Each structure stands twice: as structure tokens, then as C-alpha cells.
PDB file of C-alpha atoms in Angstrom:
ATOM      1  CA  ASN A   8      66.678   6.040   8.105  1.00  0.00           C
ATOM      2  CA  ALA A   9      66.814   9.562   9.378  1.00  0.00           C
ATOM      3  CA  GLY A  10      64.593   8.598  12.342  1.00  0.00           C
ATOM      4  CA  VAL A  11      62.732  11.550  13.886  1.00  0.00           C
ATOM      5  CA  THR A  12      63.582  15.006  12.535  1.00  0.00           C
ATOM      6  CA  GLN A  13      62.537  18.351  13.966  1.00  0.00           C
ATOM      7  CA  THR A  14      62.733  21.831  12.559  1.00  0.00           C
ATOM      8  CA  PRO A  15      63.739  24.452  13.553  1.00  0.00           C
ATOM      9  CA  LYS A  16      66.509  23.698  16.017  1.00  0.00           C
ATOM     10  CA  PHE A  17      66.178  27.083  17.730  1.00  0.00           C
ATOM     11  CA  ARG A  18      63.690  29.903  17.489  1.00  0.00           C
ATOM     12  CA  ILE A  19      63.052  33.190  19.294  1.00  0.00           C
ATOM     13  CA  LEU A  20      59.536  34.400  19.310  1.00  0.00           C
ATOM     14  CA  LYS A  21      57.926  37.613  20.518  1.00  0.00           C
ATOM     15  CA  ILE A  22      54.921  37.430  22.832  1.00  0.00           C
ATOM     16  CA  GLY A  23      51.798  36.982  20.859  1.00  0.00           C
ATOM     17  CA  GLN A  24      53.489  35.531  17.772  1.00  0.00           C
ATOM     18  CA  SER A  25      52.586  32.134  16.351  1.00  0.00           C
ATOM     19  CA  MET A  26      54.706  29.338  14.939  1.00  0.00           C
ATOM     20  CA  THR A  27      54.659  25.707  13.886  1.00  0.00           C
ATOM     21  CA  LEU A  28      57.239  23.201  15.045  1.00  0.00           C
ATOM     22  CA  GLN A  29      57.723  20.528  12.470  1.00  0.00           C
ATOM     23  CA  CYS A  30      58.238  16.829  13.170  1.00  0.00           C
ATOM     24  CA  THR A  31      58.710  14.036  10.705  1.00  0.00           C
ATOM     25  CA  GLN A  32      59.508  10.357  11.137  1.00  0.00           C
ATOM     26  CA  ASP A  33      60.501   7.839   8.451  1.00  0.00           C
ATOM     27  CA  MET A  34      60.027   4.688  10.444  1.00  0.00           C
ATOM     28  CA  ASN A  35      56.286   4.264   9.653  1.00  0.00           C
ATOM     29  CA  HIS A  36      55.369   4.403  13.341  1.00  0.00           C
ATOM     30  CA  ASN A  37      51.706   4.988  14.177  1.00  0.00           C
ATOM     31  CA  TYR A  38      52.322   6.500  17.592  1.00  0.00           C
ATOM     32  CA  MET A  39      53.741   9.982  17.912  1.00  0.00           C
ATOM     33  CA  TYR A  40      54.124  12.389  20.806  1.00  0.00           C
ATOM     34  CA  TRP A  41      55.009  16.014  21.593  1.00  0.00           C
ATOM     35  CA  TYR A  42      56.731  16.790  24.913  1.00  0.00           C
ATOM     36  CA  ARG A  43      58.122  19.916  26.484  1.00  0.00           C
ATOM     37  CA  GLN A  44      61.086  19.825  28.821  1.00  0.00           C
ATOM     38  CA  ASP A  45      61.832  22.772  31.138  1.00  0.00           C
ATOM     39  CA  PRO A  46      65.331  23.126  32.649  1.00  0.00           C
ATOM     40  CA  GLY A  47      66.224  20.427  35.064  1.00  0.00           C
ATOM     41  CA  MET A  48      62.839  18.797  34.746  1.00  0.00           C
ATOM     42  CA  GLY A  49      61.289  15.743  33.215  1.00  0.00           C
ATOM     43  CA  LEU A  50      59.151  15.449  30.134  1.00  0.00           C
ATOM     44  CA  LYS A  51      55.577  16.703  29.995  1.00  0.00           C
ATOM     45  CA  LEU A  52      53.281  15.378  27.327  1.00  0.00           C
ATOM     46  CA  ILE A  53      51.538  18.036  25.308  1.00  0.00           C
ATOM     47  CA  TYR A  54      49.698  16.053  22.630  1.00  0.00           C
ATOM     48  CA  TYR A  55      49.860  12.547  21.162  1.00  0.00           C
ATOM     49  CA  SER A  56      48.588  10.625  18.154  1.00  0.00           C
ATOM     50  CA  VAL A  57      47.895   6.969  17.694  1.00  0.00           C
ATOM     51  CA  GLY A  58      47.673   7.230  13.914  1.00  0.00           C
ATOM     52  CA  ALA A  59      46.903   9.544  10.999  1.00  0.00           C
ATOM     53  CA  GLY A  60      43.722  11.562  11.706  1.00  0.00           C
ATOM     54  CA  ILE A  61      43.759  10.779  15.469  1.00  0.00           C
ATOM     55  CA  THR A  62      45.154  13.116  18.106  1.00  0.00           C
ATOM     56  CA  ASP A  63      44.509  13.671  21.777  1.00  0.00           C
ATOM     57  CA  LYS A  64      45.529  15.919  24.597  1.00  0.00           C
ATOM     58  CA  GLY A  65      48.302  15.135  27.038  1.00  0.00           C
ATOM     59  CA  GLU A  66      49.063  16.728  30.380  1.00  0.00           C
ATOM     60  CA  VAL A  67      49.770  20.255  29.235  1.00  0.00           C
ATOM     61  CA  PRO A  68      47.827  21.014  26.008  1.00  0.00           C
ATOM     62  CA  ASN A  69      46.788  24.619  26.646  1.00  0.00           C
ATOM     63  CA  GLY A  70      48.203  27.029  24.118  1.00  0.00           C
ATOM     64  CA  TYR A  71      49.066  24.356  21.564  1.00  0.00           C
ATOM     65  CA  ASN A  72      47.439  22.503  18.742  1.00  0.00           C
ATOM     66  CA  VAL A  73      48.389  19.498  16.601  1.00  0.00           C
ATOM     67  CA  SER A  74      47.280  17.809  13.403  1.00  0.00           C
ATOM     68  CA  ARG A  75      48.203  14.419  11.897  1.00  0.00           C
ATOM     69  CA  SER A  76      47.198  14.275   8.284  1.00  0.00           C
ATOM     70  CA  THR A  77      49.905  11.635   7.399  1.00  0.00           C
ATOM     71  CA  THR A  78      51.720   8.871   9.266  1.00  0.00           C
ATOM     72  CA  GLU A  79      55.042  10.733   8.803  1.00  0.00           C
ATOM     73  CA  ASP A  80      54.198  14.241   9.981  1.00  0.00           C
ATOM     74  CA  PHE A  81      53.032  15.540  13.341  1.00  0.00           C
ATOM     75  CA  PRO A  82      53.350  19.384  13.519  1.00  0.00           C
ATOM     76  CA  LEU A  83      52.824  21.339  16.679  1.00  0.00           C
ATOM     77  CA  ARG A  84      51.267  24.765  16.465  1.00  0.00           C
ATOM     78  CA  LEU A  85      51.806  27.477  19.045  1.00  0.00           C
ATOM     79  CA  GLU A  86      49.186  30.250  18.899  1.00  0.00           C
ATOM     80  CA  LEU A  87      49.817  33.527  20.775  1.00  0.00           C
ATOM     81  CA  ALA A  88      53.213  32.601  22.305  1.00  0.00           C
ATOM     82  CA  ALA A  89      53.707  33.354  25.965  1.00  0.00           C
ATOM     83  CA  PRO A  90      56.874  33.454  28.070  1.00  0.00           C
ATOM     84  CA  SER A  91      55.667  30.272  29.868  1.00  0.00           C
ATOM     85  CA  GLN A  92      56.134  28.432  26.568  1.00  0.00           C
ATOM     86  CA  THR A  93      59.886  28.965  26.688  1.00  0.00           C
ATOM     87  CA  SER A  94      61.120  25.418  26.724  1.00  0.00           C
ATOM     88  CA  VAL A  95      62.719  22.613  24.737  1.00  0.00           C
ATOM     89  CA  TYR A  96      60.263  20.700  22.653  1.00  0.00           C
ATOM     90  CA  PHE A  97      60.791  17.097  21.741  1.00  0.00           C
ATOM     91  CA  CYS A  98      58.862  15.041  19.231  1.00  0.00           C
ATOM     92  CA  ALA A  99      58.909  11.230  19.521  1.00  0.00           C
ATOM     93  CA  SER A 100      57.520   8.228  17.812  1.00  0.00           C
ATOM     94  CA  SER A 101      57.226   4.738  19.246  1.00  0.00           C
ATOM     95  CA  PHE A 102      57.416   1.181  18.204  1.00  0.00           C
ATOM     96  CA  GLN A 103      56.458  -1.403  20.813  1.00  0.00           C
ATOM     97  CA  GLU A 104      57.876  -0.138  24.123  1.00  0.00           C
ATOM     98  CA  THR A 105      60.559   2.152  22.737  1.00  0.00           C
ATOM     99  CA  GLN A 106      60.115   5.822  22.126  1.00  0.00           C
ATOM    100  CA  TYR A 107      62.480   7.445  19.538  1.00  0.00           C
ATOM    101  CA  PHE A 108      63.072  11.158  20.057  1.00  0.00           C
ATOM    102  CA  GLY A 109      63.974  13.913  17.601  1.00  0.00           C
ATOM    103  CA  PRO A 110      66.839  16.283  18.445  1.00  0.00           C
ATOM    104  CA  GLY A 111      64.477  18.930  19.905  1.00  0.00           C
ATOM    105  CA  THR A 112      63.559  22.527  19.232  1.00  0.00           C
ATOM    106  CA  ARG A 113      64.695  25.188  21.690  1.00  0.00           C
ATOM    107  CA  LEU A 114      62.137  27.918  21.899  1.00  0.00           C
ATOM    108  CA  LEU A 115      62.597  31.254  23.589  1.00  0.00           C
ATOM    109  CA  VAL A 116      59.601  33.589  23.983  1.00  0.00           C
ATOM    110  CA  LEU A 117      60.467  37.141  24.836  1.00  0.00           C
TER     111      LEU A 117
ATOM    112  CA  GLY B  30      47.949  10.952  41.948  1.00  0.00           C
ATOM    113  CA  GLN B  31      50.458   9.226  39.706  1.00  0.00           C
ATOM    114  CA  SER B  32      54.123   9.787  40.419  1.00  0.00           C
ATOM    115  CA  LEU B  33      57.560   8.414  40.017  1.00  0.00           C
ATOM    116  CA  GLU B  34      60.370   9.167  42.475  1.00  0.00           C
ATOM    117  CA  GLN B  35      64.064   8.972  41.715  1.00  0.00           C
ATOM    118  CA  PRO B  36      67.061  10.692  43.266  1.00  0.00           C
ATOM    119  CA  SER B  37      67.907  14.021  41.784  1.00  0.00           C
ATOM    120  CA  GLU B  38      71.671  13.582  41.692  1.00  0.00           C
ATOM    121  CA  VAL B  39      74.219  10.790  41.970  1.00  0.00           C
ATOM    122  CA  THR B  40      78.008  11.042  41.880  1.00  0.00           C
ATOM    123  CA  ALA B  41      80.455   8.206  41.227  1.00  0.00           C
ATOM    124  CA  VAL B  42      84.001   7.624  39.937  1.00  0.00           C
ATOM    125  CA  GLU B  43      85.202   6.015  36.735  1.00  0.00           C
ATOM    126  CA  GLY B  44      85.145   2.242  36.967  1.00  0.00           C
ATOM    127  CA  ALA B  45      82.624   2.103  39.810  1.00  0.00           C
ATOM    128  CA  ILE B  46      79.109   0.722  39.926  1.00  0.00           C
ATOM    129  CA  VAL B  47      76.106   2.911  40.517  1.00  0.00           C
ATOM    130  CA  GLN B  48      72.467   2.101  41.121  1.00  0.00           C
ATOM    131  CA  ILE B  49      69.671   4.540  40.289  1.00  0.00           C
ATOM    132  CA  ASN B  50      66.409   3.729  42.035  1.00  0.00           C
ATOM    133  CA  CYS B  51      62.871   4.469  40.907  1.00  0.00           C
ATOM    134  CA  THR B  52      59.697   3.968  42.891  1.00  0.00           C
ATOM    135  CA  TYR B  53      56.323   4.527  41.261  1.00  0.00           C
ATOM    136  CA  GLN B  54      52.692   5.125  42.212  1.00  0.00           C
ATOM    137  CA  THR B  55      50.352   4.726  39.311  1.00  0.00           C
ATOM    138  CA  SER B  56      46.825   3.654  38.934  1.00  0.00           C
ATOM    139  CA  GLY B  57      47.923   0.802  36.633  1.00  0.00           C
ATOM    140  CA  PHE B  58      51.213  -0.628  35.524  1.00  0.00           C
ATOM    141  CA  TYR B  59      52.317  -2.127  32.316  1.00  0.00           C
ATOM    142  CA  GLY B  60      56.111  -1.775  32.382  1.00  0.00           C
ATOM    143  CA  LEU B  61      59.066   0.361  33.462  1.00  0.00           C
ATOM    144  CA  SER B  62      61.443   2.002  30.969  1.00  0.00           C
ATOM    145  CA  TRP B  63      64.748   3.839  31.362  1.00  0.00           C
ATOM    146  CA  TYR B  64      66.052   6.634  29.135  1.00  0.00           C
ATOM    147  CA  GLN B  65      69.447   8.388  29.049  1.00  0.00           C
ATOM    148  CA  GLN B  66      69.766  12.093  28.141  1.00  0.00           C
ATOM    149  CA  HIS B  67      73.013  13.900  27.744  1.00  0.00           C
ATOM    150  CA  ASP B  68      73.096  17.644  28.257  1.00  0.00           C
ATOM    151  CA  GLY B  69      71.687  19.410  25.234  1.00  0.00           C
ATOM    152  CA  GLY B  70      70.596  16.074  23.680  1.00  0.00           C
ATOM    153  CA  ALA B  71      67.445  14.016  23.238  1.00  0.00           C
ATOM    154  CA  PRO B  72      66.387  11.099  25.495  1.00  0.00           C
ATOM    155  CA  THR B  73      67.459   7.712  24.199  1.00  0.00           C
ATOM    156  CA  PHE B  74      65.964   4.416  25.175  1.00  0.00           C
ATOM    157  CA  LEU B  75      67.993   2.155  27.433  1.00  0.00           C
ATOM    158  CA  SER B  76      65.793  -0.671  28.701  1.00  0.00           C
ATOM    159  CA  TYR B  77      62.262  -1.894  29.495  1.00  0.00           C
ATOM    160  CA  ASN B  78      61.031  -4.270  32.147  1.00  0.00           C
ATOM    161  CA  ALA B  79      57.536  -5.652  32.151  1.00  0.00           C
ATOM    162  CA  LEU B  80      58.197  -8.626  34.414  1.00  0.00           C
ATOM    163  CA  ASP B  81      59.992  -9.012  37.741  1.00  0.00           C
ATOM    164  CA  GLY B  82      63.773  -9.596  37.568  1.00  0.00           C
ATOM    165  CA  LEU B  83      66.925  -8.304  36.025  1.00  0.00           C
ATOM    166  CA  GLU B  84      67.495  -7.498  32.412  1.00  0.00           C
ATOM    167  CA  GLU B  85      71.076  -7.067  31.307  1.00  0.00           C
ATOM    168  CA  THR B  86      72.336  -5.170  28.312  1.00  0.00           C
ATOM    169  CA  GLY B  87      76.095  -4.771  28.272  1.00  0.00           C
ATOM    170  CA  ARG B  88      77.248  -2.541  31.134  1.00  0.00           C
ATOM    171  CA  PHE B  89      73.694  -1.570  31.937  1.00  0.00           C
ATOM    172  CA  SER B  90      71.091  -3.705  33.783  1.00  0.00           C
ATOM    173  CA  SER B  91      67.591  -2.857  34.914  1.00  0.00           C
ATOM    174  CA  PHE B  92      65.619  -4.521  37.642  1.00  0.00           C
ATOM    175  CA  LEU B  93      61.904  -4.583  38.457  1.00  0.00           C
ATOM    176  CA  SER B  94      59.898  -5.595  41.463  1.00  0.00           C
ATOM    177  CA  ARG B  95      56.163  -5.169  40.660  1.00  0.00           C
ATOM    178  CA  SER B  96      55.101  -6.103  44.209  1.00  0.00           C
ATOM    179  CA  ASP B  97      57.284  -3.310  45.643  1.00  0.00           C
ATOM    180  CA  SER B  98      56.516  -0.804  42.844  1.00  0.00           C
ATOM    181  CA  TYR B  99      60.261  -0.373  42.545  1.00  0.00           C
ATOM    182  CA  GLY B 100      62.908  -0.659  39.946  1.00  0.00           C
ATOM    183  CA  TYR B 101      66.544   0.330  39.433  1.00  0.00           C
ATOM    184  CA  LEU B 102      69.031   0.942  36.742  1.00  0.00           C
ATOM    185  CA  LEU B 103      72.553  -0.458  37.409  1.00  0.00           C
ATOM    186  CA  LEU B 104      75.485   0.960  35.552  1.00  0.00           C
ATOM    187  CA  GLN B 105      78.760  -0.983  35.839  1.00  0.00           C
ATOM    188  CA  GLU B 106      82.326  -0.076  34.838  1.00  0.00           C
ATOM    189  CA  LEU B 107      81.352   3.600  34.749  1.00  0.00           C
ATOM    190  CA  GLN B 108      82.865   5.714  32.040  1.00  0.00           C
ATOM    191  CA  MET B 109      83.029   9.505  31.754  1.00  0.00           C
ATOM    192  CA  LYS B 110      80.605   9.359  28.840  1.00  0.00           C
ATOM    193  CA  ASP B 111      77.980   7.871  31.239  1.00  0.00           C
ATOM    194  CA  SER B 112      77.633  11.363  32.796  1.00  0.00           C
ATOM    195  CA  ALA B 113      73.991  12.225  31.814  1.00  0.00           C
ATOM    196  CA  SER B 114      70.504  12.346  33.234  1.00  0.00           C
ATOM    197  CA  TYR B 115      68.598   9.081  33.559  1.00  0.00           C
ATOM    198  CA  PHE B 116      64.833   8.980  33.567  1.00  0.00           C
ATOM    199  CA  CYS B 117      62.505   6.223  34.619  1.00  0.00           C
ATOM    200  CA  ALA B 118      59.112   6.093  32.930  1.00  0.00           C
ATOM    201  CA  VAL B 119      56.022   3.964  33.488  1.00  0.00           C
ATOM    202  CA  ARG B 120      53.462   2.873  30.916  1.00  0.00           C
ATOM    203  CA  ASP B 121      50.163   3.029  32.669  1.00  0.00           C
ATOM    204  CA  SER B 122      47.891   0.100  31.797  1.00  0.00           C
ATOM    205  CA  ASN B 123      44.850   2.233  32.543  1.00  0.00           C
ATOM    206  CA  ALA B 124      45.795   4.666  29.818  1.00  0.00           C
ATOM    207  CA  GLY B 125      44.480   2.493  27.058  1.00  0.00           C
ATOM    208  CA  ASN B 126      46.518   1.506  24.012  1.00  0.00           C
ATOM    209  CA  ASN B 127      48.133   4.922  23.437  1.00  0.00           C
ATOM    210  CA  ARG B 128      51.487   3.915  24.970  1.00  0.00           C
ATOM    211  CA  LYS B 129      51.658   7.178  26.973  1.00  0.00           C
ATOM    212  CA  LEU B 130      54.454   7.199  29.554  1.00  0.00           C
ATOM    213  CA  ILE B 131      54.512   8.856  32.955  1.00  0.00           C
ATOM    214  CA  TRP B 132      58.039  10.252  33.503  1.00  0.00           C
ATOM    215  CA  GLY B 133      60.208  10.756  36.561  1.00  0.00           C
ATOM    216  CA  LEU B 134      62.046  13.955  37.041  1.00  0.00           C
ATOM    217  CA  GLY B 135      65.427  12.395  36.232  1.00  0.00           C
ATOM    218  CA  THR B 136      68.631  11.628  37.970  1.00  0.00           C
ATOM    219  CA  SER B 137      71.697  13.610  37.061  1.00  0.00           C
ATOM    220  CA  LEU B 138      74.739  11.241  37.167  1.00  0.00           C
ATOM    221  CA  ALA B 139      78.213  12.804  37.424  1.00  0.00           C
ATOM    222  CA  VAL B 140      81.112  10.494  36.718  1.00  0.00           C
ATOM    223  CA  ASN B 141      84.404  11.778  38.099  1.00  0.00           C
ATOM    224  CA  PRO B 142      87.887  10.673  37.106  1.00  0.00           C
TER     225      PRO B 142
END
């Protein structure tokens, strides 16, 4: 099992550009999450999904969108990137009480 | 509001024991989890407590007191590789069945030789 994979590992965006952060899991988990982590801080939930076709907002959804067409994939879309979206983005899936995290995507918006 | 409090930094020496505390204020409570994150890495699951008491997993133990809204992570026989950030997280029972977690800001543990 590869677990949770994320691409890209690192990306630089210009203000106003858009991009999609990819997340895939091969553990057949229904629950998936997108977090952002700013330096020295905890994790903030952006969006989550409880199964294919079902998504909902977390604490900080503004400026982001998600879709969940399959159990495996949960892409995060950034529209009109802003410097405030500079962060590390983690995707996770969960089974029972354990969340399994991908390696993260470091995003720099200049 | 909902919040978790944990110390921002803890320092210890190799071979020692360290305790990282976490107090929580949430509208509902289902369980307390602990995650470890090394610099530049992803969080990894350490433990979960739903009931009062101590859960032991090797050198790491986790304790919960629901009546005190308090838990701690105990790390024994500290090794240099234990230098990392440790996060407590609460699953809120009022959040439905979405398994969302409320996260603390993390405790940075430095283990010195």
C-alpha cells in the first residue's frame, strides 16, 4: 500500500494563478480531509469528505474548492491564489480513530 | 469556543521521561488523540483514548481524565529521534459522524544529549 500520496511536493504560484493539489489514497477509506499548516502552528481543516460525492466545509474553506468523484481521489482546487495561501497542505484519510496523512505539498504564493 | 491547550515547548535529555499535557474545552467529547510530527514531515498517529485511564504502547503512554478535560502523553527512555512536535486532538461528539478533529497548536519537544 502506498497509503496517502500527494502531488506536487512543492509549487510556486503567482498571485491570481490557479492550481489543483492532488491527493490519492489506496486504503479504501471513506473519510478524507484537507488541512493547511502554517509555520509553527497546528492544523486547520479546509474541507472534508465522508464518501464519494459528499464534501463539506471545514474551518477555513474560503479560496478553495474540492470534489470527490471516487473513493480514492480528493483534489483541492485553489482559485486566484493569494499570499495568505502560502502554507503546507496535508491531505489525510481516516479509518476508525486514526488519520493517515500524505507527505504534504509546500505552496508559496508570490 | 472550542480549544485545546498544550505547552509550546518542552526540553529534556536522552534517557529521561517527559510528560506533555493537554487540556481541552469542547462542546462535546468523543476521544483524545496524539500525533507526532517531525520537522518537514507529516503528522503520524501515536495514540487514542476514549475512556479514562492509561494506554501504553511501548515507550509512549497516553492518559485521559474525562472529568478534568485533561490528558497527557508520556514519553519514556527518551531518544534523540523523539525530537519532534506533538499534537493533541479531540474528536467532538457534536460534530456528527464526520470524524473531524479539533487540533492543539502542538508542543515542540527537544531532546538533548
